[in-house]
Short mmCIF file of C-alpha atoms in Angstrom, two decimals:
data_model
loop_
_atom_site.label_atom_id
_atom_site.label_comp_id
_atom_site.label_asym_id
_atom_site.label_seq_id
_atom_site.Cartn_x
_atom_site.Cartn_y
_atom_site.Cartn_z
CA MET A 52 84.98 89.70 92.76
CA PRO A 53 87.64 92.38 92.12
CA PHE A 54 91.25 91.50 91.33
CA LEU A 55 94.47 93.38 92.16
CA LEU A 56 97.37 92.39 89.90
CA LEU A 57 100.83 93.50 91.00
CA ASP A 58 104.15 93.61 89.21
CA CYS A 59 107.03 92.51 91.44
CA ASP A 60 110.22 94.42 90.65
CA GLY A 61 109.72 98.11 91.31
CA VAL A 62 106.24 97.60 92.78
CA LEU A 63 106.69 95.31 95.79
CA ALA A 64 110.25 96.57 96.29
CA ASP A 65 112.75 98.64 94.30
CA THR A 66 114.72 95.52 93.46
CA GLU A 67 116.38 96.37 90.16
CA ARG A 68 119.25 98.67 91.17
CA ASP A 69 120.23 97.17 94.52
CA GLY A 70 119.03 93.62 93.90
CA HIS A 71 119.04 92.24 90.37
CA ARG A 72 121.85 94.47 89.08
CA VAL A 73 124.09 93.63 92.02
CA ALA A 74 123.31 89.92 91.69
CA PHE A 75 124.11 89.93 87.98
CA ASN A 76 127.48 91.60 88.62
CA ARG A 77 128.34 89.10 91.36
CA ALA A 78 127.43 86.24 89.03
CA PHE A 79 129.61 87.70 86.28
CA ARG A 80 132.58 87.90 88.66
CA GLU A 81 132.08 84.39 90.05
CA MET A 82 131.91 82.95 86.54
CA GLY A 83 134.85 84.97 85.23
CA LEU A 84 132.84 86.84 82.61
CA PRO A 85 134.14 90.21 81.32
CA LEU A 86 130.89 92.01 82.13
CA GLU A 87 129.83 94.63 84.65
CA TRP A 88 126.60 96.57 84.55
CA ASP A 89 126.75 100.07 86.04
CA ASP A 90 123.61 102.11 86.68
CA PRO A 91 123.33 103.71 83.21
CA THR A 92 124.01 100.39 81.46
CA TYR A 93 121.43 98.53 83.51
CA ALA A 94 118.88 101.30 83.07
CA ARG A 95 119.28 100.93 79.30
CA LEU A 96 119.05 97.13 79.46
CA LEU A 97 115.76 97.36 81.35
CA GLY A 98 114.28 98.30 78.00
CA ILE A 99 114.54 94.56 77.27
CA GLY A 100 111.89 92.54 79.10
CA GLY A 101 113.25 89.62 81.16
CA GLY A 102 116.62 88.96 82.78
CA LYS A 103 117.55 86.09 80.47
CA GLU A 104 116.74 88.24 77.47
CA ARG A 105 118.90 91.10 78.80
CA LEU A 106 121.76 88.70 79.32
CA SER A 107 121.39 87.22 75.84
CA SER A 108 121.66 90.70 74.34
CA VAL A 109 125.23 91.19 75.65
CA LEU A 110 126.76 87.76 74.99
CA SER A 111 129.46 88.74 72.52
CA PRO A 112 132.00 86.24 71.12
CA ASP A 113 134.52 87.59 73.68
CA VAL A 114 132.18 86.80 76.55
CA MET A 115 131.62 83.29 75.23
CA ALA A 116 135.37 82.79 74.80
CA ALA A 117 135.96 83.79 78.43
CA ARG A 118 134.14 80.60 79.40
CA GLY A 119 135.84 78.54 76.70
CA LEU A 120 132.62 78.21 74.74
CA GLU A 121 131.89 78.38 71.05
CA ASP A 122 129.58 81.19 69.95
CA THR A 123 126.68 78.95 68.89
CA PRO A 124 122.97 79.22 69.74
CA GLY A 125 123.11 76.11 71.89
CA GLU A 126 126.14 77.22 73.89
CA ARG A 127 124.71 80.72 74.31
CA ALA A 128 121.46 79.29 75.66
CA ARG A 129 123.38 77.07 78.08
CA LEU A 130 125.49 79.95 79.36
CA VAL A 131 122.44 82.17 79.78
CA ALA A 132 120.76 79.44 81.84
CA GLU A 133 123.85 78.95 84.04
CA VAL A 134 124.42 82.64 84.68
CA HIS A 135 120.75 83.32 85.34
CA ALA A 136 120.46 80.41 87.78
CA LEU A 137 123.45 81.69 89.76
CA LYS A 138 122.20 85.25 89.59
CA SER A 139 118.78 84.18 90.90
CA GLU A 140 120.39 82.35 93.83
CA LEU A 141 122.51 85.40 94.66
CA PHE A 142 119.47 87.67 94.34
CA ARG A 143 117.50 85.61 96.84
CA GLY A 144 120.39 85.97 99.27
CA ILE A 145 120.36 89.75 98.84
CA VAL A 146 116.62 89.80 99.50
CA ALA A 147 116.99 87.56 102.56
CA ASP A 148 119.60 89.97 103.93
CA GLY A 149 117.00 92.75 103.88
CA LEU A 150 118.80 94.86 101.29
CA VAL A 151 115.71 95.51 99.14
CA PRO A 152 113.07 96.99 101.49
CA ALA A 153 109.38 97.16 100.68
CA ARG A 154 108.02 100.10 98.75
CA PRO A 155 105.78 102.46 100.75
CA GLY A 156 102.19 101.35 101.08
CA ILE A 157 102.43 97.98 99.38
CA ARG A 158 101.94 95.75 102.43
CA ARG A 159 99.15 97.96 103.77
CA LEU A 160 97.29 97.88 100.43
CA VAL A 161 97.58 94.10 100.06
CA ILE A 162 96.25 93.61 103.60
CA GLU A 163 93.35 95.99 102.94
CA ALA A 164 92.53 94.40 99.59
CA THR A 165 92.50 90.82 100.87
CA ALA A 166 90.43 91.84 103.91
CA SER A 167 87.92 93.47 101.54
CA GLY A 168 87.50 90.34 99.43
CA TRP A 169 89.86 91.19 96.58
CA THR A 170 91.93 88.48 94.94
CA VAL A 171 95.58 89.57 94.83
CA ALA A 172 98.08 88.11 92.36
CA VAL A 173 101.55 88.94 91.07
CA ALA A 174 102.42 89.00 87.35
CA SER A 175 106.13 89.38 86.64
CA THR A 176 108.82 88.50 84.12
CA SER A 177 111.22 87.55 86.95
CA ALA A 178 111.91 83.96 87.99
CA PRO A 179 109.12 82.55 90.21
CA GLU A 180 111.55 81.72 93.02
CA SER A 181 112.86 85.30 93.04
CA VAL A 182 109.33 86.70 93.06
CA ARG A 183 108.39 84.47 96.00
CA ALA A 184 111.49 85.58 97.90
CA VAL A 185 110.55 89.24 97.47
CA MET A 186 106.93 88.58 98.40
CA GLU A 187 107.81 86.73 101.60
CA THR A 188 110.24 89.46 102.67
CA VAL A 189 107.95 92.37 101.81
CA LEU A 190 104.57 90.90 102.80
CA GLY A 191 105.51 88.19 105.27
CA ALA A 192 105.23 84.46 104.61
CA GLY A 193 101.63 84.19 105.80
CA LEU A 194 100.25 86.94 103.60
CA ALA A 195 102.40 85.90 100.63
CA SER A 196 101.18 82.31 100.79
CA GLY A 197 97.69 83.37 99.75
CA ILE A 198 98.82 85.21 96.63
CA GLU A 199 99.03 83.46 93.28
CA VAL A 200 102.14 84.09 91.18
CA PHE A 201 102.40 84.19 87.39
CA ALA A 202 106.06 84.68 86.57
CA GLY A 203 109.15 83.80 84.57
CA ASP A 204 108.74 81.62 81.51
CA VAL A 205 105.05 80.85 82.08
CA VAL A 206 104.55 82.85 78.87
CA ALA A 207 106.97 83.01 75.95
CA ARG A 208 106.77 86.76 75.34
CA LYS A 209 107.81 89.19 78.07
CA LYS A 210 106.53 92.68 78.84
CA PRO A 211 105.67 94.98 77.04
CA ASP A 212 103.82 92.12 75.37
CA PRO A 213 100.50 91.65 77.20
CA ALA A 214 100.84 87.85 77.37
CA ILE A 215 101.58 87.66 81.12
CA TYR A 216 98.52 89.72 82.02
CA LYS A 217 96.24 87.90 79.61
CA HIS A 218 97.48 84.62 81.10
CA ALA A 219 96.90 85.83 84.67
CA VAL A 220 93.39 87.07 83.93
CA GLN A 221 92.50 83.79 82.22
CA GLN A 222 93.94 81.59 84.97
CA LEU A 223 92.20 83.59 87.69
CA GLY A 224 88.87 83.38 85.89
CA ALA A 225 88.68 87.16 85.98
CA SER A 226 87.22 89.75 83.66
CA PRO A 227 89.41 92.72 82.63
CA GLY A 228 86.62 94.97 83.87
CA ASP A 229 87.10 93.67 87.42
CA CYS A 230 90.88 94.17 87.58
CA VAL A 231 93.37 96.87 88.55
CA VAL A 232 97.10 96.57 87.86
CA VAL A 233 99.92 98.28 89.76
CA GLU A 234 103.05 98.73 87.63
CA ASP A 235 106.20 100.83 87.79
CA SER A 236 107.41 101.07 84.18
CA SER A 237 106.19 102.10 80.74
CA GLN A 238 106.81 98.53 79.60
CA GLY A 239 104.57 97.18 82.32
CA LEU A 240 101.97 99.83 81.57
CA ALA A 241 101.97 98.82 77.89
CA ALA A 242 101.63 95.14 78.82
CA ALA A 243 98.65 95.75 81.11
CA ARG A 244 96.97 98.17 78.72
CA GLY A 245 97.46 95.62 75.93
CA ALA A 246 95.37 93.24 78.03
CA SER A 247 92.67 95.95 78.47
CA LEU A 248 93.50 96.47 82.15
CA PRO A 249 93.53 99.83 83.99
CA VAL A 250 96.86 100.71 85.58
CA VAL A 251 98.10 102.59 88.64
CA VAL A 252 101.78 103.45 88.17
CA THR A 253 104.22 103.93 91.05
CA GLU A 254 107.49 105.23 89.63
CA SER A 255 110.67 103.42 90.68
CA ALA A 256 114.37 104.29 90.65
CA TYR A 257 114.91 103.46 86.99
CA THR A 258 111.52 104.54 85.60
CA HIS A 259 111.25 108.14 86.79
CA GLY A 260 110.28 110.36 83.87
CA GLU A 261 109.08 107.60 81.54
CA ASP A 262 105.97 108.18 79.44
CA PHE A 263 102.98 106.89 81.40
CA ALA A 264 100.24 108.19 79.12
CA GLY A 265 97.14 106.05 79.50
CA ALA A 266 97.63 105.26 83.19
CA SER A 267 94.70 105.88 85.52
CA LEU A 268 97.12 107.27 88.12
CA VAL A 269 100.84 108.02 88.30
CA LEU A 270 102.35 108.35 91.78
CA SER A 271 105.68 108.41 93.57
CA ASP A 272 104.50 105.34 95.52
CA LEU A 273 101.28 104.00 97.02
CA GLY A 274 101.69 106.20 100.07
CA GLU A 275 100.84 105.80 103.73
CA PRO A 276 98.29 107.78 105.79
CA ASP A 277 101.16 109.58 107.55
CA ALA A 278 103.42 109.76 104.46
CA PRO A 279 101.29 110.80 101.49
CA ALA A 280 102.11 109.73 97.96
CA VAL A 281 103.22 112.42 95.53
CA VAL A 282 100.63 112.60 92.75
CA LEU A 283 102.31 112.95 89.36
CA ALA A 284 99.27 112.45 87.12
CA ASP A 285 95.63 112.03 88.12
CA PRO A 286 93.42 112.71 85.10
CA CYS A 287 90.23 111.57 86.87
CA ASP A 288 90.92 113.19 90.27
CA LEU A 289 91.04 109.80 91.96
CA MET A 290 93.35 110.97 94.74
CA VAL A 291 91.50 114.13 95.80
CA GLY A 292 91.46 114.06 99.59
CA CYS A 293 93.35 110.75 99.68
CA PRO A 294 96.92 110.66 101.06
CA ALA A 295 97.43 107.07 99.93
CA VAL A 296 96.03 104.51 97.50
CA ASP A 297 93.47 102.40 99.32
CA VAL A 298 90.69 100.00 98.34
CA ALA A 299 88.29 102.89 97.74
CA VAL A 300 90.70 104.36 95.19
CA LEU A 301 91.05 100.98 93.46
CA GLU A 302 87.26 100.62 93.33
CA ASP A 303 87.04 104.09 91.82
CA VAL A 304 89.55 103.09 89.13
CA ILE A 305 87.33 100.15 88.18
CA SER A 306 84.06 102.10 88.28
CA ARG A 307 85.40 104.97 86.18
CA ARG A 308 86.76 102.52 83.62
CA ARG A 309 83.35 100.86 83.38
CA GLY A 310 81.58 104.21 83.23
#
């Protein structure tokens, strides 16, 4: 049985710029924290895997003092948890309002894969509730309900560490040789490759121009039959004659990796 493993943010929807970043800034304002992440700042912070970890990296003594807290490990951890919980709630509201639309081709590919007997799962560093919210909006509740999610703190180390993908493969009872991953970032690519998984990359708003060496394919998006993907790197000519990534392309990724 083949397995399709999807990242969430940047793969299901381009959630970082207009979803997570906006939700973080709203949470900062509501909690009276002297923080605001503009596009360049957030793009830089995405080099740190995980929202809680990004937040921890900017908690200066001044930020702690704004909440009347001592700058101790325990108080920092408590503030990170409070801010992240509020941010996640705000993010789900943004998603529910339809402000983070699906990326091209993702719903079509998931439908095709499940109809062809593939097991589809999502492996993400985002909170499970946030991932589910994106899935239900992008894929629809019915389709999303059949997809297993591995997300958040289910592993201690975040991408680019391969832990989340190794965990997903183990829990699914899969073999790396039967899997294909869709990612959007060099961090995600490194995580999947570290778990010996082949990767199709669809660039997102914050990852354009990153180094995707080692990917089986690099594309603008998954494409649609009437709106072809832009092929950015295709070392094995997987997309020749194909306007969009479909199950046949995924099967070719697996077979060429085995070959």
